[in-house]
XYZ file of C-alpha atoms in Angstrom:
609
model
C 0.000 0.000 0.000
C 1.557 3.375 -0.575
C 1.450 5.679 1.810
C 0.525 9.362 0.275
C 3.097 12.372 1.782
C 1.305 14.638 4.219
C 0.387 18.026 2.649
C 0.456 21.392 4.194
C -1.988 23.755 4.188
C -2.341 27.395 4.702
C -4.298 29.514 6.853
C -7.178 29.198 4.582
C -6.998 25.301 4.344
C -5.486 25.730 0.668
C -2.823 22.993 0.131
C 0.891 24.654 -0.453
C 2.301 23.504 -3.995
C 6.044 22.692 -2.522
C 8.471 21.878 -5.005
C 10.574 19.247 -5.816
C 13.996 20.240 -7.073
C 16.928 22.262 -4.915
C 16.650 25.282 -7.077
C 12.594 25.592 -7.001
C 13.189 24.929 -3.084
C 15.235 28.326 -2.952
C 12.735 30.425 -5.395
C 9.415 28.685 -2.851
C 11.555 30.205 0.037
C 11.981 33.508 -1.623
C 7.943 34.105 -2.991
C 6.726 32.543 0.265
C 8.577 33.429 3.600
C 5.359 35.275 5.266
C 3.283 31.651 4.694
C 6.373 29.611 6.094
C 6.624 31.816 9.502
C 2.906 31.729 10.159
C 3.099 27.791 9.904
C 4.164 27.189 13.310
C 1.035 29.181 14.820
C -0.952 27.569 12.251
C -0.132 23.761 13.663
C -0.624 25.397 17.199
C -3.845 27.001 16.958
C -4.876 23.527 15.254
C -3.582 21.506 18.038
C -4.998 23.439 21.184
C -7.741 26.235 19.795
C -9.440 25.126 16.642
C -12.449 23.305 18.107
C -12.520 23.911 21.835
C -13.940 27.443 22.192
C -16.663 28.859 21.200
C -14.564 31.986 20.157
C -11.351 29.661 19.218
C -9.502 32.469 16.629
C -10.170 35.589 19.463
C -9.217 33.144 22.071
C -6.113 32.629 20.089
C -5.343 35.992 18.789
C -5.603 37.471 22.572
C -3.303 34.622 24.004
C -0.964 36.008 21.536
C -0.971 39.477 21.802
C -0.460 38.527 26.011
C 2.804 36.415 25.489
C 3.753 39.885 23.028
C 3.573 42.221 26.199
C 5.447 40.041 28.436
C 7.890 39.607 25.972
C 8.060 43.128 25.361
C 7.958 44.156 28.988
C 11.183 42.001 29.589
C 13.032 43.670 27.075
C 11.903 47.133 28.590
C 13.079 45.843 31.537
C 16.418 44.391 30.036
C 17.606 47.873 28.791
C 16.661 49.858 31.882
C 19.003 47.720 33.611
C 21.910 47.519 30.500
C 21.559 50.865 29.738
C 20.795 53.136 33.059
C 19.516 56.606 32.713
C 22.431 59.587 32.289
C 22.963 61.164 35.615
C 23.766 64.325 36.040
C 27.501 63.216 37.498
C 27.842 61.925 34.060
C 28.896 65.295 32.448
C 31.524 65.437 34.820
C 35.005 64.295 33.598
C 38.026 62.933 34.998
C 41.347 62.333 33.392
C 44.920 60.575 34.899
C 48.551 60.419 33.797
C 51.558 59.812 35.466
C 55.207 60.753 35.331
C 57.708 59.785 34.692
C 55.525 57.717 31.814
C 57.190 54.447 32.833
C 56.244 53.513 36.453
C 58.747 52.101 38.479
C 58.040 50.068 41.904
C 59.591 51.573 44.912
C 60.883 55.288 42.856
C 58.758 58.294 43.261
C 56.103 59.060 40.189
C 53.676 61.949 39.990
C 50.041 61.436 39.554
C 48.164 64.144 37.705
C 44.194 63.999 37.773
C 42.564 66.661 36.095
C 38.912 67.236 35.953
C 36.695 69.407 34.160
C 32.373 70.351 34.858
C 30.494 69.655 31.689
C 27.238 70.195 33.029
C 25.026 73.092 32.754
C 25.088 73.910 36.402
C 28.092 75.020 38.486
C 29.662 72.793 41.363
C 29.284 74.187 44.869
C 31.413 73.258 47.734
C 33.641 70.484 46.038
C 35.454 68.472 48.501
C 38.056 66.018 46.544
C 38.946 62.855 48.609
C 41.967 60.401 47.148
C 42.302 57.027 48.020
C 45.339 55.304 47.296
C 46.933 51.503 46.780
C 47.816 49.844 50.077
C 51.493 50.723 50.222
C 51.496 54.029 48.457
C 53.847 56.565 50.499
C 52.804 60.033 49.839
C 55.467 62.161 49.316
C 53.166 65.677 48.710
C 49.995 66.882 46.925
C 48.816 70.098 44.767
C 45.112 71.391 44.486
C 45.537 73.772 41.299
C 49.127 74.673 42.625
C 48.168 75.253 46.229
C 49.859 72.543 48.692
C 47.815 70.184 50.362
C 49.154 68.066 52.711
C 46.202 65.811 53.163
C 43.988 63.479 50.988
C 41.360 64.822 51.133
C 41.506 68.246 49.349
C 38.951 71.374 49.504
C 38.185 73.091 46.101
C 36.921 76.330 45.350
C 33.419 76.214 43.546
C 33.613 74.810 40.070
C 31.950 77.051 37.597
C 30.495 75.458 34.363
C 33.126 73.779 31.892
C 35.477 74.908 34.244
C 38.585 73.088 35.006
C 41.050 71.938 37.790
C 44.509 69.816 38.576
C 45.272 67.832 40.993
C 49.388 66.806 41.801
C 49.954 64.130 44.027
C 53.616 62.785 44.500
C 54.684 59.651 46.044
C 56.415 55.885 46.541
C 54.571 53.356 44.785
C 54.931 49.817 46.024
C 54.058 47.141 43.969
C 54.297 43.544 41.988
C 55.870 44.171 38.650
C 53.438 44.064 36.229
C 50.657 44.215 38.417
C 47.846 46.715 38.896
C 47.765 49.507 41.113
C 44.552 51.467 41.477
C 44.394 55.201 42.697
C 40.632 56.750 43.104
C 38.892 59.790 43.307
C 35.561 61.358 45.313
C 34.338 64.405 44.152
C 31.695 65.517 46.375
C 29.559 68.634 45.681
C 26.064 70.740 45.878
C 24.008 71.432 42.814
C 20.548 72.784 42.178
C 19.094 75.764 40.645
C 16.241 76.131 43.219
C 16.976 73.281 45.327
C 20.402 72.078 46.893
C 21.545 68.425 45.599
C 24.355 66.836 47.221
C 25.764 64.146 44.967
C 29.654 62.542 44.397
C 31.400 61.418 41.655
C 34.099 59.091 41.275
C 36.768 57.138 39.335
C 39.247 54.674 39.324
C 42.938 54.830 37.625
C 45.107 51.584 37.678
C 48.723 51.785 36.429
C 51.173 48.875 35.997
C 54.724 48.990 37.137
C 57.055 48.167 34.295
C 59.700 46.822 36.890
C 61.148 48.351 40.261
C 64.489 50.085 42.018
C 65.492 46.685 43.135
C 67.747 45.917 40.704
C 68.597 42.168 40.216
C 71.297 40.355 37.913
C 71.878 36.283 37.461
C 75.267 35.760 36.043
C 75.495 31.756 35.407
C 78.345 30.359 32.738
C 77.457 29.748 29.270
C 78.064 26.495 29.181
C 79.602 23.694 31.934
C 80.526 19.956 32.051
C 78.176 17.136 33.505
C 78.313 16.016 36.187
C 79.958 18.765 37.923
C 79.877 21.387 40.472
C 78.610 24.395 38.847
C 78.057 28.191 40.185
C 76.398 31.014 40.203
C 75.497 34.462 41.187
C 72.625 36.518 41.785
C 73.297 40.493 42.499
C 71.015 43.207 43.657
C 71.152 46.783 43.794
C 68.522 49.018 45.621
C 68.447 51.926 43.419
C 65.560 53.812 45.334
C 65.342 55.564 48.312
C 63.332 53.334 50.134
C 65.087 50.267 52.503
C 63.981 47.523 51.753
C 63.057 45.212 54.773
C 63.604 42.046 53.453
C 63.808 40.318 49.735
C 63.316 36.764 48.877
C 64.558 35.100 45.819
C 62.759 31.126 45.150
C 64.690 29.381 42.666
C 63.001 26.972 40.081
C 65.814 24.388 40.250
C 65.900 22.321 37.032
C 66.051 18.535 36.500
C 69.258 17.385 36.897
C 70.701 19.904 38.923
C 70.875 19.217 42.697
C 71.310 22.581 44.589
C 74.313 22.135 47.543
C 74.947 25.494 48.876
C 74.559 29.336 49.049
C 76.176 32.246 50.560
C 72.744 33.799 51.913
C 70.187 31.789 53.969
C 67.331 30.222 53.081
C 63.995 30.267 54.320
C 60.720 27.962 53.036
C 62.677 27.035 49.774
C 63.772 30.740 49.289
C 67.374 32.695 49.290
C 66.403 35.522 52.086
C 68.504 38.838 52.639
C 67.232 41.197 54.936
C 67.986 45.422 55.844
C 68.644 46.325 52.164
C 69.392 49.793 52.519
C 68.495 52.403 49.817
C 71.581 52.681 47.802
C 73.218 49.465 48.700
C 73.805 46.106 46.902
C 75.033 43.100 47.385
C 75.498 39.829 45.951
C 74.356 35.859 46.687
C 76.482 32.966 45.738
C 75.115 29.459 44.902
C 76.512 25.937 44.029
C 75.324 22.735 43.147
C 76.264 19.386 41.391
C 74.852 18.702 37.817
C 73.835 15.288 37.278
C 72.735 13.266 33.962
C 70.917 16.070 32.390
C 69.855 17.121 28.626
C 71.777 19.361 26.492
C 70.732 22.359 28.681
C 69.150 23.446 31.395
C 67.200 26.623 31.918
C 67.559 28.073 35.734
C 64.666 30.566 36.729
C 64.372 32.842 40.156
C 61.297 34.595 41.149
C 62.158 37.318 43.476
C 59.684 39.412 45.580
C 60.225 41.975 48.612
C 58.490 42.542 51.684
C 57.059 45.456 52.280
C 55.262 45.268 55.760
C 53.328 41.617 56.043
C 52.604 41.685 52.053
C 54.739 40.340 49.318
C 55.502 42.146 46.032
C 56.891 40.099 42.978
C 59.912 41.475 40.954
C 60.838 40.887 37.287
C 61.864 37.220 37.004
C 65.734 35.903 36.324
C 65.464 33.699 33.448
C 68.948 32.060 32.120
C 69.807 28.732 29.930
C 73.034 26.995 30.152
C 74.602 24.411 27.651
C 75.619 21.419 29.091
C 79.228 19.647 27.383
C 79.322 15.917 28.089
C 82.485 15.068 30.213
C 85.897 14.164 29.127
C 87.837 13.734 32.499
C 87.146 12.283 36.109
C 88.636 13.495 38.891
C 88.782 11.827 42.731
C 90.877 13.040 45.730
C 91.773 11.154 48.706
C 94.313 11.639 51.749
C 96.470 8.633 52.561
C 95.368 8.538 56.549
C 92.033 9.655 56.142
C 92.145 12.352 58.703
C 94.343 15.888 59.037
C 96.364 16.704 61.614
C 97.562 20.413 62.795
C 100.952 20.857 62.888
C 102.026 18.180 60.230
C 102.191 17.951 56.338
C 99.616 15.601 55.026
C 99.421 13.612 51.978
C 96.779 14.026 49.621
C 96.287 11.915 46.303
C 94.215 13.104 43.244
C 93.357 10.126 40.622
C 92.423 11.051 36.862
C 90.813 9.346 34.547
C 89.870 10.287 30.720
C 86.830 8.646 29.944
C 85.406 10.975 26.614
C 86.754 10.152 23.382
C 88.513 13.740 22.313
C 92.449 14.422 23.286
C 92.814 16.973 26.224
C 95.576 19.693 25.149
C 96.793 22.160 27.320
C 96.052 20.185 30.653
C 96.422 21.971 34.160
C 95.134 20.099 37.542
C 95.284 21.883 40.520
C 94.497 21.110 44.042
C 92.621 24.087 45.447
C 91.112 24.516 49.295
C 89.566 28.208 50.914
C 89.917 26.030 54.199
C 92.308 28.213 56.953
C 93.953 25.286 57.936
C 95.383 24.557 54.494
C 99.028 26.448 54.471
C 98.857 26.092 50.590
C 95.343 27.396 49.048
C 96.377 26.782 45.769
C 98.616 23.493 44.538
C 99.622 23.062 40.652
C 99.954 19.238 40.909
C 100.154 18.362 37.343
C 101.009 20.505 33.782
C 100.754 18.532 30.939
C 100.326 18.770 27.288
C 98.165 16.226 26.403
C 95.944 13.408 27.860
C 94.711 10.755 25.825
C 91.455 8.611 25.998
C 91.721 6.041 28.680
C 95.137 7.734 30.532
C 94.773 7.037 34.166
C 97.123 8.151 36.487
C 97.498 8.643 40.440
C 99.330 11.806 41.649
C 100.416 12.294 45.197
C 101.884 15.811 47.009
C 102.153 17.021 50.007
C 100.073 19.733 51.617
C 101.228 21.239 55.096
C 98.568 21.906 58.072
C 98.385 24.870 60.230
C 98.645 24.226 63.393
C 96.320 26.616 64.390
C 94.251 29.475 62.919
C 92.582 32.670 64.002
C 88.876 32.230 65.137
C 87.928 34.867 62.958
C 88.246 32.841 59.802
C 86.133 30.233 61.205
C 82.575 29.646 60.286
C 82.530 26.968 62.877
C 84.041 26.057 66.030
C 83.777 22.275 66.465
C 84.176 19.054 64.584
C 85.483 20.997 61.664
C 86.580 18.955 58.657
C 88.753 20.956 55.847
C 86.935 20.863 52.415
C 89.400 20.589 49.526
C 88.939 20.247 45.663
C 90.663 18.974 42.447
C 90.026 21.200 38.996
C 91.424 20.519 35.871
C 91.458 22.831 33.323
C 91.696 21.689 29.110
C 90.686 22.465 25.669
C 90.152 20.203 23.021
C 90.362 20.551 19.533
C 87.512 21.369 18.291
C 87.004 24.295 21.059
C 90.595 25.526 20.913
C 89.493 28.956 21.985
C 88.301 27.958 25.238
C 89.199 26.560 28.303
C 87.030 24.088 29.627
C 86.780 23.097 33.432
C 86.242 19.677 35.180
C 85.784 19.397 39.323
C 85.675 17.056 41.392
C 83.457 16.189 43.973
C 84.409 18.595 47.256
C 86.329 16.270 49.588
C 85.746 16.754 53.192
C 88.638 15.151 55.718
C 88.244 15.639 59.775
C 90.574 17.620 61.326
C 92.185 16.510 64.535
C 91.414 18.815 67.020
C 94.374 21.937 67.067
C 95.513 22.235 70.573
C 96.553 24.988 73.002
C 98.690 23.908 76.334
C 99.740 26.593 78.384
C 102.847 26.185 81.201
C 104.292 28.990 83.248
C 104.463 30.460 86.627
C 104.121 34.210 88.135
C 104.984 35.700 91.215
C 102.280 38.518 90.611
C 99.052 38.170 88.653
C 97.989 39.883 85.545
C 96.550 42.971 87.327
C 99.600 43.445 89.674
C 98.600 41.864 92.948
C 101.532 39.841 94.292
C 100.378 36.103 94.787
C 103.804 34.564 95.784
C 106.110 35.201 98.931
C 109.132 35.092 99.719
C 112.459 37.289 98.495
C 113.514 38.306 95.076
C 115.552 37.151 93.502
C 115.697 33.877 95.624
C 118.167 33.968 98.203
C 119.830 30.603 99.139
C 118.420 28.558 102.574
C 115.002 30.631 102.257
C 111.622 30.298 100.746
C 110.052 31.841 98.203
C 106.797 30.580 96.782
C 105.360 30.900 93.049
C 102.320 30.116 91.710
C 102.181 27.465 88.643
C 99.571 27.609 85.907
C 98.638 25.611 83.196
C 95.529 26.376 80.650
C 94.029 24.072 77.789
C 92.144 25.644 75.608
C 91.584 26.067 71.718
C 90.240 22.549 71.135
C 87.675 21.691 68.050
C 86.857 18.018 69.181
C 86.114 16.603 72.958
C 89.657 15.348 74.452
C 89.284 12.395 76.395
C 91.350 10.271 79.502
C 93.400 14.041 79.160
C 96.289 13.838 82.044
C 98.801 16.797 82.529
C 101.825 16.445 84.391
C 104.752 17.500 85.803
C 108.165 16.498 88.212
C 108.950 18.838 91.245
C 112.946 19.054 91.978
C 114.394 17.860 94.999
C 114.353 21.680 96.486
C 111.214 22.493 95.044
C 107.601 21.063 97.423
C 104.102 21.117 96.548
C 102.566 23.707 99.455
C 99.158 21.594 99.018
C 97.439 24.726 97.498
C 95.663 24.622 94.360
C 92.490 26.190 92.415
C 91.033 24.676 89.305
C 88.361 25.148 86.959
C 87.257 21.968 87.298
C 87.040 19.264 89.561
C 89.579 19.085 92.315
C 93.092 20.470 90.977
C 96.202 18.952 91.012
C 97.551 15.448 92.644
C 101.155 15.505 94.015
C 102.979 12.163 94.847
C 106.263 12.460 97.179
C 107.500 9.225 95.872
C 107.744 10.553 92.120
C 107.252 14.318 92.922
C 104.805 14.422 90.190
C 102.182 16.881 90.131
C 99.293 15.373 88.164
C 96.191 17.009 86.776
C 93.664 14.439 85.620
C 90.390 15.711 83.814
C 87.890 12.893 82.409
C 86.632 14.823 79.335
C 87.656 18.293 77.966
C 84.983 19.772 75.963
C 85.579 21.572 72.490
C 86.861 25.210 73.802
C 88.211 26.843 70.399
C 84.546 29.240 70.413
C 85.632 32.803 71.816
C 82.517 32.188 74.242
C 83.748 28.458 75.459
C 85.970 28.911 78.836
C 89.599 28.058 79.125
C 90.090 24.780 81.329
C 93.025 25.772 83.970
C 94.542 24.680 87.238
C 97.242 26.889 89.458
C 98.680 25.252 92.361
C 102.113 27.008 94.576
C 105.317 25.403 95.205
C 108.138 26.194 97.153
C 111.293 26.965 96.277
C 114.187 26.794 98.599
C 117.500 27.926 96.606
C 121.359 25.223 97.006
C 124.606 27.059 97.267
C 125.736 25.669 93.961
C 122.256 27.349 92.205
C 123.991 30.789 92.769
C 124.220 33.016 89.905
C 121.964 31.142 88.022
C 118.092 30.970 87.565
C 116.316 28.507 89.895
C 114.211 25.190 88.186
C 110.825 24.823 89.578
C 109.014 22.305 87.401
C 110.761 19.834 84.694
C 109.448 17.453 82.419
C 105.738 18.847 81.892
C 103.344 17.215 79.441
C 99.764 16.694 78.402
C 97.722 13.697 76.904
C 94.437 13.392 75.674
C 92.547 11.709 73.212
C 90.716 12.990 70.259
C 86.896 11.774 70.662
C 86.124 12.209 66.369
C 89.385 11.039 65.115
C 90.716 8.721 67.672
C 94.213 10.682 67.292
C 96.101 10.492 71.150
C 97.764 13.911 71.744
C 101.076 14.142 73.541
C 102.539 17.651 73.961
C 105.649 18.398 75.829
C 106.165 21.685 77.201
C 109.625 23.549 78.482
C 110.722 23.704 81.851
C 109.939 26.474 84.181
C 112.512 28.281 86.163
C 112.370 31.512 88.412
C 112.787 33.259 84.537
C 109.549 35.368 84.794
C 109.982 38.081 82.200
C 106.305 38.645 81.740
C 105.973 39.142 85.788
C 105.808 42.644 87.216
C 108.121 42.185 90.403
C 109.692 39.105 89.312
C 110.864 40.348 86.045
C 114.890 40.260 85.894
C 114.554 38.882 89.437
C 115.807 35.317 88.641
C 119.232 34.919 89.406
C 119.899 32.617 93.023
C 121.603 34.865 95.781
C-alpha cells in the first residue's frame, strides 16, 4: 500500500504547492517566507484552539498578543538595567597620567588627575577625597598649585566647563606588572532652586614596568656534567626606600641538585634582609649537575616585603649548555684524617673517559679552608691526555697548626673541604678553556691544641700572689704560683692527664684552684704533680671557657744554684685523646725556672743569691 506524503496547508486550508527540485526549493523560500513563519502558529492554533472554544480564533489571537507584552515588557526591563539613565555626574570628567611615563616600583612618580564640569550647572562646595593603593607613600599633593598636605583636598566652587589639577607625588609599592589602582571622590552641591548633594568618582590603575630593586643572574654559558657548577645573583637598591627584606625562590631544574649558598634560606627561598636604599650586594650558589639534557634553563622569582605583604619582581630567566664530560677526577688523603701541625698527603686520581684528546692540561688542588698552608697546589702541567690515561698523583700539603677564630665559620668538629680542577681544551674548542671538578672532599681535622705552662709571682693585674724574696736567696723560701691552661680545642679530648716532676728543692705547698674538679695530685714518691680531667669539651669558640689549674710550690734555693736561675718544674706534658678522630695527643712543654719576664716584680729577678 503506498502511503501518500502529508500536505500542508495554509491559513485558509489551501494545500501549499512545494516543489521538488533544490533550485525551485530556494525560489518557494523567496515568494513565500510570510506563509512559512505563520506555519508554526498555524499547527498550534490547530492543536490546542481550533475546536474547543466557542470563540477559538479571538481566544487565540488574545493569548498572543499577552505572550507579546510580556515579551516586550522584559526587554523594557532588560535595557533599563543595561543601559541606566544619564545622571547628572555623568557630564563630569576625569582624566589621569603619570610621570615619569614608565612607572617604576619603589621610585617616586607623579600622579596628575585633572577634571573638568560639563554640566550646565556650576559645582558648589567640592570636597576632593583620594584614596590610594595599600602601600602608596605620599610624598606631597597640589590642588591647582596650592599645597595640600592631606587626601582629602577642599576646592573652590567649580563654575560650568570649568577646570582643575590635581598633583599628588609619592612611593609606589608594587608587583611588577601588576595593577595599582588610585581613586577619586568628588563631592559637591548642585541645584538651581533646590540644593543636591551628589559625588562622583573614578578609578585609575597603572602597571609597574619593573622596580628600584635591581637584580642580575650571572650563570656560565656552558659547563661539564656532572659537575659542580656556580652562580650568582646580584642586587642593587636603586631607590630611596630600605627595603626590609627580599626573597629570591629558585626553580631548580632537573638534573641539577642545589648544595649550597652564601645567603640563607627560608621555606625554599634565598632571604637577605635590611637592604638599605643605595646598597647592593650579591648571593652565591653551588650545586652538582647530574645526567641532564643538552641544557638546562635556571629561573628565580624574586619578591620583597614590604610590611606583612609580598611584592613580585621581574623574574631571572637564564639557559646553560651542558658539554658531556671528558675527564674524572677523585681526591683522597692517605690517613684519612688531618692533623695540625704536620704535612699531610693528599692523592688526586684522573681518569679520561670521553673520546677527544685533552691539550693544554692543568690540575690543581685548590682549598679556601684556613687550615690549608697552601690554598692553591699546581699538581700536574701537561700537554696532552689521551682517551683512557689514568694516572694517580700524590703531594704534600702542610697543616696549620692553628688558625685565628675569625676565619672560622665553625668552632667544632670541623673537617677541611678541599677540591681537584682541571682545566683543558680540546680541539675542536681551541678557543676555550674548559673546566672539570671534582666532587668537594671533606677530611676531619684533629682537634688543634693549646697547652699553656708557666708560673708568676704577681698576677695579671699586679697583685703579688707569691712570697718570699727576690731574687731567691739561698736557705730561704720563696713561693710561686704554677699555671697551666688548655684551651683552643675543636673536638672533645678524652682520659686528658697533665703532668709535671717537682725538683728535689722544690715542694708542693698543698694549694691549688682549678676550673674543674679538684686540681692537682702531688705524689712524694715521684714528685709528680698530676692534673687528671675525664673529658675536655671543644673550647676553640671565643665564648667556650679556658680549662686551667694553678697550684704554689716552694722553692728553697742550694749554694751551687747561685748566679743562676732557679728550676721549679721539669718534664711537663699533656695527653688526651681525640673523641672524632681517635688521634692520642702528647705535647711536651719547656721547663719552668724563676725566669719570669712577663711578671711585674719578678721580672729580671731570677738569678739565686
Amino acid at each position: 500500500m503506498t502511503v501518500e506524503p502529508k500536505k500542508i496547508h495554509t491559513l485558509k486550508g489551501e494545500p501549499l504547492k512545494t516543489p521538488h527540485s533544490l533550485f525551485g526549493h530556494m525560489v518557494y523560500l523567496s515568494i513565500h517566507p510570510g506563509r512559512l513563519i505563520l506555519l508554526p502558529f498555524k499547527h498550534w492554533f490547530e492543536k490546542h484552539y481550533s475546536g474547543k472554544y466557542k470563540f477559538d480564533r479571538a481566544v487565540f489571537s488574545f493569548d498572543l498578543a499577552l505572550i507579546g507584552s510580556v515579551i516586550s515588557l522584559f526587554l523594557i526591563a532588560l535595557f533599563l538595567i543595561l543601559v541606566p539613565p544619564k545622571q547628572f555626574r555623568d557630564d563630569i570628567s576625569f582624566h589621569a597620567t603619570v610621570a615619569p611615563h614608565e612607572v617604576v616600583s619603589g621610585a617616586s612618580s607623579t600622579l596628575v588627575i585633572t577634571y573638568q564640569n560639563n554640566t550646565n550647572e556650576p559645582l558648589r562646595n567640592p570636597k576632593l577625597t583620594l584614596t590610594f593603593p595599600k602601600h602608596f607613600l605620599l610624598q606631597s599633593a597640589s590642588a591647582n598649585e596650592t599645597n595640600v598636605n592631606t587626601q582629602n583636598i577642599p576646592l573652590q566652587d567649580i563654575p560650568v566647563d570649568g577646570t582643575g589639577t590635581i598633583h599628588v607625588q609619592g612611593v609606589m609599592f608594587g608587583d611588577v606588572r601588576g595593577e595599582q589602582t588610585f581613586g577619586s571622590t568628588l563631592a559637591f552641591t548642585h541645584g538651581k532652586e533646590t540644593d543636591v548633594l551628589d559625588q562622583k568618582t573614578a578609578y585609575y590603575t597603572f602597571s609597574p614596568t619593573h622596580s628600584t630593586l635591581s637584580l642580575d643572574l650571572t650563570l656560565p654559558e656552558q659547563v661539564i656534567s656532572s659537575q659542580t657548577m656556580s652562580g650568582v645573583i646580584t642586587y642593587k637598591n636603586t631607590g630611596s626606600i630600605d627595603y626590609k627584606k627580599i626573597q629570591i625562590k629558585p626553580e631548580w631544574p632537573d638534573g641539577f641538585t642545589f648544595k649550597d649558598a652564601s645567603a640563607q634560606m627560608q621555606n625554599g627561598s634565598f632571604v637577605v634582609s635590611n637592604i638599605k636604599a643605595g646598597s647592593s650586594g650579591s648571593i652565591h650558589f653551588t650545586g652538582k649537575l647530574g645526567t641532564v639534557p643538552d641544557q638546562l634553563s635556571f629561573r628565580f622569582l624574586p619578591s620583597f616585603t614590604f610590611e606583612t605583604d609580598q611584592y613580585k619582581q621581574e623574574v631571572l630567566t637564564k639557559n646553560v649548555s651542558i658539554l658531556p664530560a671528558q675527564i674524572q677526577l677523585t681526591q683522597f688523603v692517605e690517613t684519612n684524617i688531618l692533623t695540625p701541625g704536620t704535612d699531610a698527603t693528599f692523592h688526586i686520581v684522573y681518569k679520561h673517559v670521553g673520546k677527544e684528546v685533552l691539550r693544554n692540561v692543568e690540575i690543581t688542588f685548590t682549598s679556601r679552608d684556613p687550615f690549608i698552608a697552601k690554598q692553591t697546589h699546581r699538581v700536574l702541567n701537561i700537554d696532552t691526555i689521551n682517551p683512557g690515561d689514568e694516572k694517580d698523583l700524590a703531594f704534600q700539603i702542610p697543616i696549620r697548626n692553628s688558625v685565628a677564630t675569625s676565619l672560622l665559620t665553625s668552632y667544632e668538629n670541623i673537617h677541611v673541604r678541599t677540591n681537584a680542577t682541571a682545566r683543558y681544551s680540546l680541539d675542536r674548542l681551541q678557543n676555550e678553556q674548559l673546566t672539570t671538578s671534582s666532587d668537594e672532599l671533606k677530611t676531619p681535622l684533629t682537634t688543634p691544641l693549646n697547652i699553656e705552662s708557666f708560673a708568676r709571682y704577681t698576677s695579671p693585674g699586679g697583685d703579688q700572689i707569691g712570697r718570699g724574696p727576690l731574687p731567691p736567696r739561698v736557705g730561704q723560701k720563696t713561693s710561686y704560683w704554677i699555671f697551666w691552661n688548655v684551651d683552643g680545642t675543636t673536638n672533645p679530648l678524652q682520659n686528658t692527664v697533665m703532668e709535671g716532676t717537682l725538683p728535689a728543692n722544690v715542694s708542693f705547698s698543698g694549694n691549688t684552684t682549678a676550673s674543674e674538679d679538684e686540681g692537682v695530685t702531688f705524689d712524694p714518691v715521684t714528685r709528680k704533680i698530676t692534673w687528671d680531667l675525664a673529658q675536655i669539651p671543644p673550647t676553640l669558640n671565643p665564648e667556650s671557657k679556658v680549662y686551667s689549674v694553678a697550684f704554689e710550690v716552694i722553692l728553697i734555693p742550694k749554694t751551687e744554684q747561685i748566679g743562676s736561675p732557679a728550676l721549679l718544674l721539669q718534664n711537663t706534658s699533656f695527653q688526651g685523646k681525640d673523641a672524632v678522630t681517635g688521634v692520642t695527643q702528647n705535647v711536651s712543654k719547656p721547663n719552668i725556672t724563676t725566669s719570669l719576664q712577663s711578671d711585674t716584680m719578678a721580672k729580671n729577678k731570677a738569678i739565686v743569691r
